[in-house]
Short mmCIF file of C-alpha atoms in Angstrom, two decimals:
data_model
loop_
_atom_site.label_atom_id
_atom_site.label_comp_id
_atom_site.label_asym_id
_atom_site.label_seq_id
_atom_site.Cartn_x
_atom_site.Cartn_y
_atom_site.Cartn_z
CA MET A 1 0.00 0.00 0.00
CA LYS A 2 1.34 3.44 -0.96
CA ILE A 3 0.45 6.32 1.38
CA ALA A 4 1.51 9.97 0.97
CA PHE A 5 1.68 11.98 4.18
CA VAL A 6 1.98 15.76 4.71
CA PRO A 7 2.67 16.49 8.41
CA ILE A 8 1.75 19.50 10.52
CA ASP A 9 5.39 20.57 10.92
CA ASN A 10 8.87 19.10 11.47
CA ARG A 11 8.58 18.13 15.16
CA PRO A 12 9.53 14.51 15.86
CA VAL A 13 5.97 13.58 16.89
CA CYS A 14 4.70 14.98 13.59
CA TYR A 15 7.48 13.83 11.26
CA THR A 16 9.60 10.93 12.56
CA LEU A 17 6.86 9.27 14.62
CA PRO A 18 4.50 8.68 11.64
CA LYS A 19 7.43 7.29 9.61
CA LEU A 20 8.37 4.90 12.41
CA ILE A 21 4.77 3.75 12.89
CA ALA A 22 4.26 3.12 9.17
CA GLU A 23 7.48 1.10 9.00
CA ILE A 24 6.03 -1.45 11.44
CA ASP A 25 4.54 -2.98 8.30
CA SER A 26 7.20 -3.28 5.59
CA ASP A 27 4.40 -3.69 3.06
CA ILE A 28 3.47 0.00 3.49
CA GLU A 29 5.31 2.39 1.18
CA PHE A 30 5.25 5.61 3.16
CA LEU A 31 5.89 8.77 1.13
CA ILE A 32 6.68 11.96 3.05
CA PRO A 33 8.23 15.24 1.85
CA ASP A 34 11.77 16.17 2.81
CA ARG A 35 11.86 17.54 6.34
CA LYS A 36 13.51 20.77 5.17
CA TYR A 37 10.27 21.78 3.42
CA LEU A 38 8.27 21.72 6.65
CA GLY A 39 7.86 24.50 9.19
CA ASP A 40 9.11 24.77 12.74
CA LEU A 41 8.48 27.10 15.67
CA ASN A 42 9.65 30.20 13.80
CA LYS A 43 9.57 29.20 10.12
CA SER A 44 6.67 28.41 7.81
CA ALA A 45 6.67 25.46 5.46
CA ASP A 46 7.86 25.87 1.88
CA ILE A 47 4.37 25.52 0.43
CA GLU A 48 5.47 25.83 -3.20
CA SER A 49 7.89 22.92 -2.79
CA LEU A 50 5.19 20.87 -1.05
CA PHE A 51 2.83 21.48 -3.97
CA GLU A 52 5.56 20.36 -6.37
CA TRP A 53 6.09 17.26 -4.23
CA LEU A 54 2.37 16.44 -4.38
CA ILE A 55 2.31 16.89 -8.15
CA SER A 56 5.33 14.59 -8.60
CA LEU A 57 3.94 11.73 -6.52
CA PRO A 58 3.63 8.35 -8.23
CA GLU A 59 0.32 6.50 -8.21
CA ILE A 60 -0.78 6.18 -4.58
CA ASP A 61 -3.61 4.55 -2.67
CA ALA A 62 -4.15 7.27 -0.08
CA ALA A 63 -3.01 10.74 0.96
CA VAL A 64 -3.07 12.00 4.56
CA LEU A 65 -2.89 15.80 4.56
CA SER A 66 -2.50 18.56 7.11
CA LEU A 67 -4.41 21.33 5.37
CA ASP A 68 -2.94 23.92 7.75
CA THR A 69 0.50 23.12 6.34
CA LEU A 70 -0.64 23.46 2.74
CA ALA A 71 -2.73 26.60 3.30
CA TYR A 72 -0.76 28.61 5.88
CA GLY A 73 2.60 26.86 6.22
CA GLY A 74 1.77 24.94 9.41
CA LEU A 75 -0.39 24.85 12.50
CA ILE A 76 1.48 27.68 14.23
CA PRO A 77 1.61 29.86 11.07
CA SER A 78 -2.17 29.40 10.75
CA ARG A 79 -2.44 31.67 13.82
CA ARG A 80 0.36 34.03 12.83
CA CYS A 81 0.58 34.48 9.06
CA PRO A 82 -0.60 37.91 7.79
CA GLU A 83 -1.96 36.73 4.41
CA THR A 84 -5.49 37.73 3.52
CA PHE A 85 -8.48 35.48 3.00
CA GLU A 86 -8.23 36.01 -0.76
CA GLU A 87 -4.57 34.98 -0.82
CA ILE A 88 -5.22 31.80 1.17
CA ARG A 89 -8.32 31.05 -0.87
CA ASN A 90 -6.38 31.25 -4.15
CA ARG A 91 -3.71 28.93 -2.72
CA ILE A 92 -6.13 26.24 -1.60
CA PHE A 93 -7.91 26.26 -4.95
CA THR A 94 -4.54 25.47 -6.53
CA LEU A 95 -4.28 22.62 -4.02
CA LYS A 96 -7.75 21.44 -5.03
CA GLU A 97 -6.66 21.20 -8.67
CA ILE A 98 -3.67 19.08 -7.65
CA LEU A 99 -5.78 16.76 -5.52
CA GLU A 100 -8.42 16.32 -8.22
CA GLY A 101 -5.66 14.93 -10.43
CA LYS A 102 -4.87 12.16 -7.93
CA ASP A 103 -6.77 8.89 -8.18
CA CYS A 104 -6.64 8.07 -4.47
CA LYS A 105 -8.51 8.42 -1.22
CA ILE A 106 -7.79 11.69 0.56
CA TYR A 107 -7.82 11.92 4.36
CA ALA A 108 -7.42 15.50 5.55
CA PHE A 109 -7.77 17.69 8.60
CA SER A 110 -7.87 21.40 9.33
CA SER A 111 -7.69 23.06 12.71
CA ILE A 112 -10.22 25.34 14.29
CA MET A 113 -7.96 28.14 15.49
CA ARG A 114 -7.23 27.63 19.18
CA ILE A 115 -7.37 30.30 21.87
CA SER A 116 -5.01 29.70 24.78
CA ASN A 117 -5.68 31.08 28.27
CA ASN A 118 -2.27 32.59 28.94
CA ASN A 119 0.09 35.40 27.98
CA ILE A 120 2.64 33.11 26.30
CA ASN A 121 3.26 34.16 22.70
CA GLU A 122 5.70 31.40 21.74
CA GLU A 123 3.16 29.95 19.29
CA GLU A 124 0.96 33.02 18.84
CA LYS A 125 1.22 36.57 17.51
CA GLU A 126 3.51 38.97 19.34
CA TYR A 127 0.68 40.79 21.13
CA TRP A 128 -0.32 37.58 22.94
CA SER A 129 2.39 38.27 25.55
CA MET A 130 0.34 41.24 26.83
CA TRP A 131 -3.20 40.49 25.76
CA GLY A 132 -3.58 36.69 25.57
CA LYS A 133 -5.58 36.23 28.77
CA LYS A 134 -7.72 39.27 27.98
CA ILE A 135 -8.50 37.95 24.49
CA PHE A 136 -9.38 34.55 25.98
CA GLU A 137 -11.70 36.27 28.47
CA TYR A 138 -13.32 38.30 25.69
CA SER A 139 -13.83 35.14 23.63
CA TYR A 140 -15.21 33.18 26.60
CA LEU A 141 -17.65 35.86 27.79
CA SER A 142 -18.77 36.85 24.28
CA HIS A 143 -19.81 33.27 23.58
CA LYS A 144 -21.32 32.71 27.02
CA THR A 145 -23.42 35.89 26.92
CA ASN A 146 -24.01 35.63 23.17
CA SER A 147 -22.95 39.27 22.85
CA GLU A 148 -19.63 40.80 21.85
CA HIS A 149 -20.78 44.31 22.74
CA CYS A 150 -21.33 43.82 26.47
CA VAL A 151 -17.79 42.70 27.30
CA GLU A 152 -15.31 45.33 28.49
CA THR A 153 -11.73 44.19 27.95
CA GLY A 154 -9.42 47.16 27.58
CA ILE A 155 -7.84 45.45 24.55
CA PRO A 156 -6.62 48.03 21.99
CA SER A 157 -9.01 48.06 19.03
CA GLU A 158 -6.29 47.42 16.44
CA ILE A 159 -5.21 44.25 18.30
CA LEU A 160 -8.74 42.97 18.79
CA ASP A 161 -9.62 43.73 15.16
CA ASP A 162 -6.55 41.83 13.94
CA TYR A 163 -7.38 38.84 16.10
CA ILE A 164 -11.03 38.77 15.00
CA GLU A 165 -10.04 39.09 11.33
CA THR A 166 -7.53 36.23 11.58
CA ARG A 167 -10.22 34.02 13.13
CA ARG A 168 -12.72 35.03 10.45
CA ARG A 169 -10.25 34.23 7.68
CA ASN A 170 -9.51 30.73 9.01
CA PHE A 171 -13.18 30.02 9.69
CA GLU A 172 -14.19 30.98 6.15
CA ILE A 173 -11.42 28.77 4.73
CA ASN A 174 -12.75 25.86 6.81
CA LYS A 175 -16.20 26.39 5.35
CA ILE A 176 -14.72 26.07 1.86
CA TYR A 177 -13.13 22.75 2.82
CA LEU A 178 -16.50 21.57 4.10
CA GLU A 179 -18.09 22.33 0.73
CA TRP A 180 -15.37 20.31 -0.97
CA GLN A 181 -16.12 17.46 1.40
CA LYS A 182 -19.77 17.54 0.38
CA ASP A 183 -18.67 17.49 -3.26
CA GLY A 184 -16.71 14.29 -2.62
CA LEU A 185 -13.11 15.55 -2.72
CA PHE A 186 -12.21 14.05 0.66
CA ASP A 187 -12.79 10.50 1.81
CA THR A 188 -12.55 11.86 5.37
CA LEU A 189 -12.28 15.48 6.52
CA ILE A 190 -11.81 16.34 10.18
CA PHE A 191 -11.86 19.72 11.89
CA SER A 192 -9.77 19.63 15.04
CA LYS A 193 -10.10 21.70 18.19
CA ASP A 194 -7.52 21.75 20.98
CA ASP A 195 -6.96 23.70 24.20
CA CYS A 196 -10.72 23.85 24.65
CA ALA A 197 -12.75 25.60 27.34
CA GLU A 198 -16.49 25.44 27.92
CA TYR A 199 -17.05 28.64 25.93
CA GLY A 200 -15.08 30.53 23.31
CA PHE A 201 -15.01 31.53 19.66
CA ASN A 202 -13.37 28.20 18.82
CA VAL A 203 -16.18 26.29 20.54
CA ARG A 204 -18.80 28.41 18.76
CA GLU A 205 -17.13 27.86 15.37
CA ALA A 206 -17.03 24.11 16.02
CA GLN A 207 -20.75 24.15 16.78
CA VAL A 208 -21.50 26.03 13.56
CA LEU A 209 -19.42 23.62 11.49
CA GLU A 210 -21.13 20.62 13.11
CA ARG A 211 -24.54 22.08 12.27
CA MET A 212 -23.31 22.36 8.68
CA GLY A 213 -22.46 18.65 8.71
CA ALA A 214 -18.77 18.73 9.67
CA TYR A 215 -16.83 16.02 11.53
CA VAL A 216 -15.27 17.83 14.52
CA LYS A 217 -12.85 16.15 16.92
CA THR A 218 -11.07 17.32 20.06
CA GLY A 219 -7.31 17.05 19.56
CA ALA A 220 -4.73 18.18 17.02
CA ASP A 221 -1.25 16.69 16.66
CA GLU A 222 -2.44 13.08 16.75
CA ILE A 223 -5.10 13.48 14.06
CA PRO A 224 -2.78 12.80 11.08
CA LEU A 225 -1.88 9.51 12.81
CA SER A 226 -5.56 8.73 13.37
CA LEU A 227 -6.17 9.37 9.67
CA LEU A 228 -3.18 7.20 8.77
CA SER A 229 -4.81 4.44 10.80
CA ARG A 230 -8.12 5.06 9.06
CA ALA A 231 -6.42 4.77 5.67
CA ILE A 232 -5.23 1.23 6.50
CA ASP A 233 -7.67 -1.38 5.20
CA GLY A 234 -9.23 -3.57 7.87
CA CYS A 235 -11.07 -3.13 11.14
CA VAL A 236 -9.57 -3.99 14.53
CA LYS A 237 -11.89 -4.73 17.46
CA ILE A 238 -10.75 -2.95 20.64
CA CYS A 239 -12.01 -3.32 24.20
CA PRO A 240 -11.25 -0.34 26.47
CA ILE A 241 -10.55 -1.23 30.10
CA PHE A 242 -10.37 1.73 32.47
CA LEU A 243 -8.14 1.22 35.50
CA GLU A 244 -10.32 3.75 37.35
CA PRO A 245 -13.74 2.72 36.02
CA LYS A 246 -15.68 5.02 38.35
CA CYS A 247 -13.84 8.08 37.01
CA LYS A 248 -14.12 7.62 33.26
CA ASP A 249 -16.60 10.51 32.99
CA LEU A 250 -13.95 13.06 34.08
CA ILE A 251 -12.55 15.52 31.53
CA SER A 252 -8.85 15.65 30.61
CA ASN A 253 -6.78 18.81 30.59
CA TYR A 254 -6.97 20.74 27.29
CA GLU A 255 -10.09 18.85 26.24
CA ASP A 256 -13.83 19.36 26.53
CA ILE A 257 -15.06 15.75 26.56
CA SER A 258 -14.80 12.93 29.09
CA ILE A 259 -11.89 10.52 28.91
CA GLU A 260 -14.39 7.77 28.02
CA SER A 261 -15.70 9.84 25.09
CA CYS A 262 -12.14 10.59 24.04
CA VAL A 263 -11.27 6.87 24.01
CA TYR A 264 -14.36 5.91 22.03
CA GLY A 265 -13.89 8.81 19.61
CA GLN A 266 -10.25 7.91 18.93
CA ILE A 267 -11.15 4.27 18.28
CA ASP A 268 -13.83 5.39 15.82
CA ILE A 269 -11.68 7.87 13.90
CA ALA A 270 -8.94 5.23 13.56
CA GLY A 271 -11.35 2.99 11.67
CA CYS A 272 -11.57 0.51 14.56
CA ARG A 273 -14.53 -0.77 16.57
CA VAL A 274 -15.33 -0.92 20.28
CA CYS A 275 -16.30 -4.38 21.51
CA ASP A 276 -16.53 -6.57 24.61
CA GLU A 277 -13.44 -8.15 26.13
CA ASP A 278 -14.22 -11.67 24.92
CA ASP A 279 -14.60 -10.47 21.32
CA ALA A 280 -11.61 -8.11 21.27
CA ASP A 281 -8.61 -8.32 18.98
CA ILE A 282 -6.72 -5.98 21.32
CA LEU A 283 -7.37 -4.86 24.90
CA LEU A 284 -6.84 -1.14 25.52
CA TYR A 285 -5.87 -0.46 29.15
CA VAL A 286 -6.46 3.18 30.09
CA ASN A 287 -4.60 4.39 33.18
CA ASN A 288 -7.08 7.19 33.77
CA PHE A 289 -7.15 9.68 36.62
CA LYS A 290 -9.17 10.21 39.79
CA ASN A 291 -10.52 13.69 40.58
CA ASN A 292 -8.31 15.50 38.04
CA GLN A 293 -5.66 14.81 35.44
CA GLY A 294 -2.23 15.68 36.75
CA GLU A 295 0.47 17.57 34.88
CA ILE A 296 3.99 17.05 36.13
CA VAL A 297 5.68 19.99 34.42
CA MET A 298 3.01 22.37 35.74
CA ASN A 299 3.27 20.90 39.26
CA ILE A 300 -0.36 19.77 39.10
CA GLY A 301 -0.59 16.61 41.16
CA THR A 302 -3.09 13.79 41.12
CA GLU A 303 -3.50 10.43 42.85
CA GLU A 304 -1.07 8.04 41.16
CA PHE A 305 -1.84 4.44 40.27
CA ASN A 306 -2.13 2.32 43.39
CA GLY A 307 -2.84 -1.28 42.58
CA ASN A 308 -1.65 -4.38 40.79
CA PHE A 309 -1.31 -4.62 37.03
CA VAL A 310 -0.81 -7.99 35.38
CA VAL A 311 -0.50 -8.13 31.61
CA PRO A 312 -2.89 -10.52 29.87
CA LYS A 313 -2.02 -13.44 27.63
CA LYS A 314 -3.67 -11.78 24.66
CA PRO A 315 -2.89 -8.62 22.66
CA TYR A 316 -2.99 -5.43 24.74
CA MET A 317 -1.89 -1.80 24.61
CA ILE A 318 -1.66 0.89 27.29
CA ALA A 319 -2.77 4.52 27.22
CA ASP A 320 -1.23 6.17 30.29
CA VAL A 321 -3.28 9.37 30.70
CA ARG A 322 -3.20 9.85 34.47
CA PHE A 323 -0.95 12.83 33.76
CA ALA A 324 -0.92 15.13 30.76
CA ASN A 325 2.42 14.95 28.98
CA GLY A 326 4.26 12.32 30.94
CA ALA A 327 3.99 8.86 32.41
CA ASP A 328 2.63 7.86 35.80
CA ASN A 329 5.77 6.59 37.54
CA ASN A 330 3.81 4.36 39.92
CA PHE A 331 2.10 2.66 36.99
CA ILE A 332 5.37 2.22 35.09
CA TYR A 333 7.01 0.52 38.07
CA GLU A 334 4.03 -1.83 38.32
CA LEU A 335 4.05 -2.50 34.56
CA PHE A 336 7.76 -3.30 34.61
CA LYS A 337 7.19 -6.11 37.11
CA ASN A 338 5.70 -8.00 34.16
CA LYS A 339 7.42 -9.73 31.28
CA ILE A 340 6.77 -7.62 28.18
CA GLU A 341 6.39 -10.07 25.27
CA ASP A 342 6.25 -8.86 21.67
CA LYS A 343 3.63 -11.51 20.95
CA TYR A 344 1.08 -9.74 23.17
CA PHE A 345 2.41 -6.19 23.65
CA TYR A 346 0.93 -3.71 21.16
CA GLY A 347 2.27 -0.50 22.60
CA TYR A 348 2.51 2.10 25.35
CA SER A 349 1.99 5.85 25.15
CA ALA A 350 1.78 8.82 27.51
CA TRP A 351 2.38 11.56 24.95
CA ASN A 352 0.98 14.98 25.89
CA THR A 353 -2.84 15.20 25.87
CA SER A 354 -5.16 12.22 26.21
CA ALA A 355 -6.11 12.51 22.54
CA ASN A 356 -2.43 12.66 21.50
CA THR A 357 -1.69 9.52 23.51
CA LEU A 358 -4.67 7.55 22.23
CA GLY A 359 -4.47 8.52 18.57
CA SER A 360 -0.80 7.60 18.20
CA LEU A 361 -1.14 4.42 20.27
CA ILE A 362 -4.12 3.03 18.37
CA CYS A 363 -2.54 3.80 14.99
CA ALA A 364 0.60 1.78 15.78
CA ALA A 365 -1.40 -1.09 17.29
CA LYS A 366 -3.68 -1.33 14.28
CA ILE A 367 -0.76 -1.37 11.85
CA LYS A 368 1.01 -4.05 13.86
CA PHE A 369 -2.12 -6.21 14.14
CA LEU A 370 -2.91 -6.03 10.41
CA ALA A 371 0.69 -6.00 9.15
CA ARG A 372 1.35 -8.10 6.08
CA LYS A 373 5.12 -7.89 6.67
CA TYR A 374 5.56 -7.19 10.37
CA ASN A 375 8.93 -5.68 11.32
CA PRO A 376 9.57 -6.41 15.05
CA GLU A 377 12.77 -4.33 15.12
CA VAL A 378 10.85 -1.19 14.11
CA PHE A 379 8.15 -1.87 16.69
CA ARG A 380 10.82 -2.18 19.41
CA LYS A 381 12.31 1.14 18.28
CA LEU A 382 8.89 2.72 18.61
CA GLN A 383 8.48 1.40 22.17
CA VAL A 384 12.00 2.48 23.13
CA THR A 385 11.10 5.95 21.84
CA ARG A 386 7.88 6.12 23.81
CA PHE A 387 9.37 4.93 27.10
CA LEU A 388 12.41 7.20 26.74
CA ASP A 389 10.30 10.22 25.82
CA ASP A 390 7.08 9.79 27.81
CA TRP A 391 8.52 8.15 30.92
CA ALA A 392 12.24 8.85 31.21
CA TYR A 393 12.27 12.38 29.82
CA GLN A 394 8.85 13.97 30.34
CA ALA A 395 8.01 12.42 33.71
CA ASN A 396 11.50 12.52 35.22
CA VAL A 397 14.54 14.08 33.53
CA ARG A 398 12.76 17.16 32.23
CA GLN A 399 11.82 18.08 35.77
CA VAL A 400 15.45 18.60 36.81
CA LEU A 401 16.47 20.66 33.75
CA SER A 402 16.05 24.42 33.58
CA ILE A 403 17.39 24.88 30.04
CA PRO A 404 17.91 22.58 27.04
CA ASP A 405 21.27 21.06 28.03
CA ILE A 406 22.26 18.04 25.89
CA GLU A 407 25.23 17.07 28.06
CA GLN A 408 23.12 16.98 31.22
CA LEU A 409 20.29 15.28 29.35
CA ASN A 410 22.57 12.48 28.15
CA LEU A 411 23.91 11.98 31.66
CA ASN A 412 20.48 11.85 33.29
CA MET A 413 18.96 9.50 30.70
CA LYS A 414 21.56 6.73 31.10
CA SER A 415 19.96 4.97 34.06
CA PHE A 416 16.57 4.92 32.30
CA GLU A 417 18.13 3.50 29.14
CA LYS A 418 19.49 0.56 31.16
CA VAL A 419 16.05 -0.19 32.59
CA ILE A 420 14.43 -0.11 29.15
CA GLU A 421 17.12 -2.41 27.73
CA THR A 422 16.20 -4.98 30.36
CA ILE A 423 12.44 -4.59 30.05
CA LEU A 424 12.30 -4.70 26.23
CA ASN A 425 15.25 -7.08 25.87
CA THR A 426 16.96 -4.85 23.32
CA GLU A 427 20.03 -2.66 23.07
CA VAL A 428 19.37 1.06 23.49
CA ASN A 429 21.89 3.04 21.48
CA VAL A 430 20.47 6.52 21.00
CA SER A 431 21.33 10.19 20.99
CA TYR A 432 19.18 13.21 21.80
CA ARG A 433 18.57 16.69 20.52
CA TYR A 434 16.16 19.57 21.09
CA PRO A 435 14.75 20.22 17.59
CA TRP A 436 12.94 23.41 18.58
CA LYS A 437 15.55 24.43 21.17
CA ARG A 438 13.09 24.21 24.05
CA LEU A 439 12.40 21.67 26.80
CA PHE A 440 8.89 20.79 25.61
CA GLU A 441 9.99 18.19 23.07
CA VAL A 442 13.08 16.02 22.72
CA GLU A 443 14.09 14.02 19.64
CA ILE A 444 15.44 10.51 20.09
CA GLU A 445 17.74 9.36 17.30
CA PHE A 446 18.91 5.76 16.89
CA ASN A 447 22.62 5.45 16.25
#
């Protein structure tokens, strides 16, 4: 099967992770543009080169596309770029012509522009450092009261006008995509929303799109992986098992739906089916949270796993979502008391949000289960990556670093590497780098 894939940007979770997951099945020919054409924290994608890459593709079975990359240059540029609606509209109609010339199924997603509740402008326009919280408040109250005229904010008019116009531009572009979906251009089109609150312009836009017939999902970075999973022929039956069954109605950080709804939604979007335990191809253990989801880097605590965990003698995978962006150390120690056998183990993930964790986990498990030419070495690399990133780095080493320091990182990761070598019965020979020169993400490279 030949699949073309245009990522959100060049982060490892967006670029190298999909490649690694696809390589679990050597029968999949995974086509992805050169990393240099994709955007990063401060640079937009080279859209012209990406269009040329799409045009030059050989005959393919499916294309998985981040429309934000092809319209704006990436997810972050979709919030920052100054181009007008007319300029973006002309660009995407060029894209439409290219896609209409491809005899394949097209799986695409576009984001509903997020609105973060902070004054951090790292991924936003410059004025967010002063006015981010105020703009969030204006958005929240305007939606809640159904009136934009009764909310006093003190935001300078030129800043508020720019923000509103950027939102309007992106929203109108999304409505064009929806019309193309109705005309049959896309096999699947998803509109993603992340960093959600109960109210806000993003929530209102999602509601409008849903009324127009759109498929809206909470999440963002994992959605290309969910669409990759959906593009793979075959249905896998999955039984979710919540380790805190009385708490599955609680809502994760950065999301607006319960963890149970998130699990069921991610199974559905991946082209899989929820079933009972006796009928399951794979069991999905969800290490969910009591009371609230913790977040280690933000010093938000929660009750850690406190029980026994024995792996079953049938295929299983583990979504560790007790904390956002990082493993639950108590659960990991309990898991590592077990023998992890490739025959039954279909993956572990604790990557960032609950949706991120579930989407990436289910994609890899589905590809492994249905693989025509299963590559166990690649699957082990994937699990080494997840344990090193989600457990060793995010839940432990990152907490003792104040700046991106490769020398200190290498030193602190050594003891975790030894544990993973023993648990997965494989040599761990890796190096690390900070691709965006910040602590938030680390890239693990196999030597």
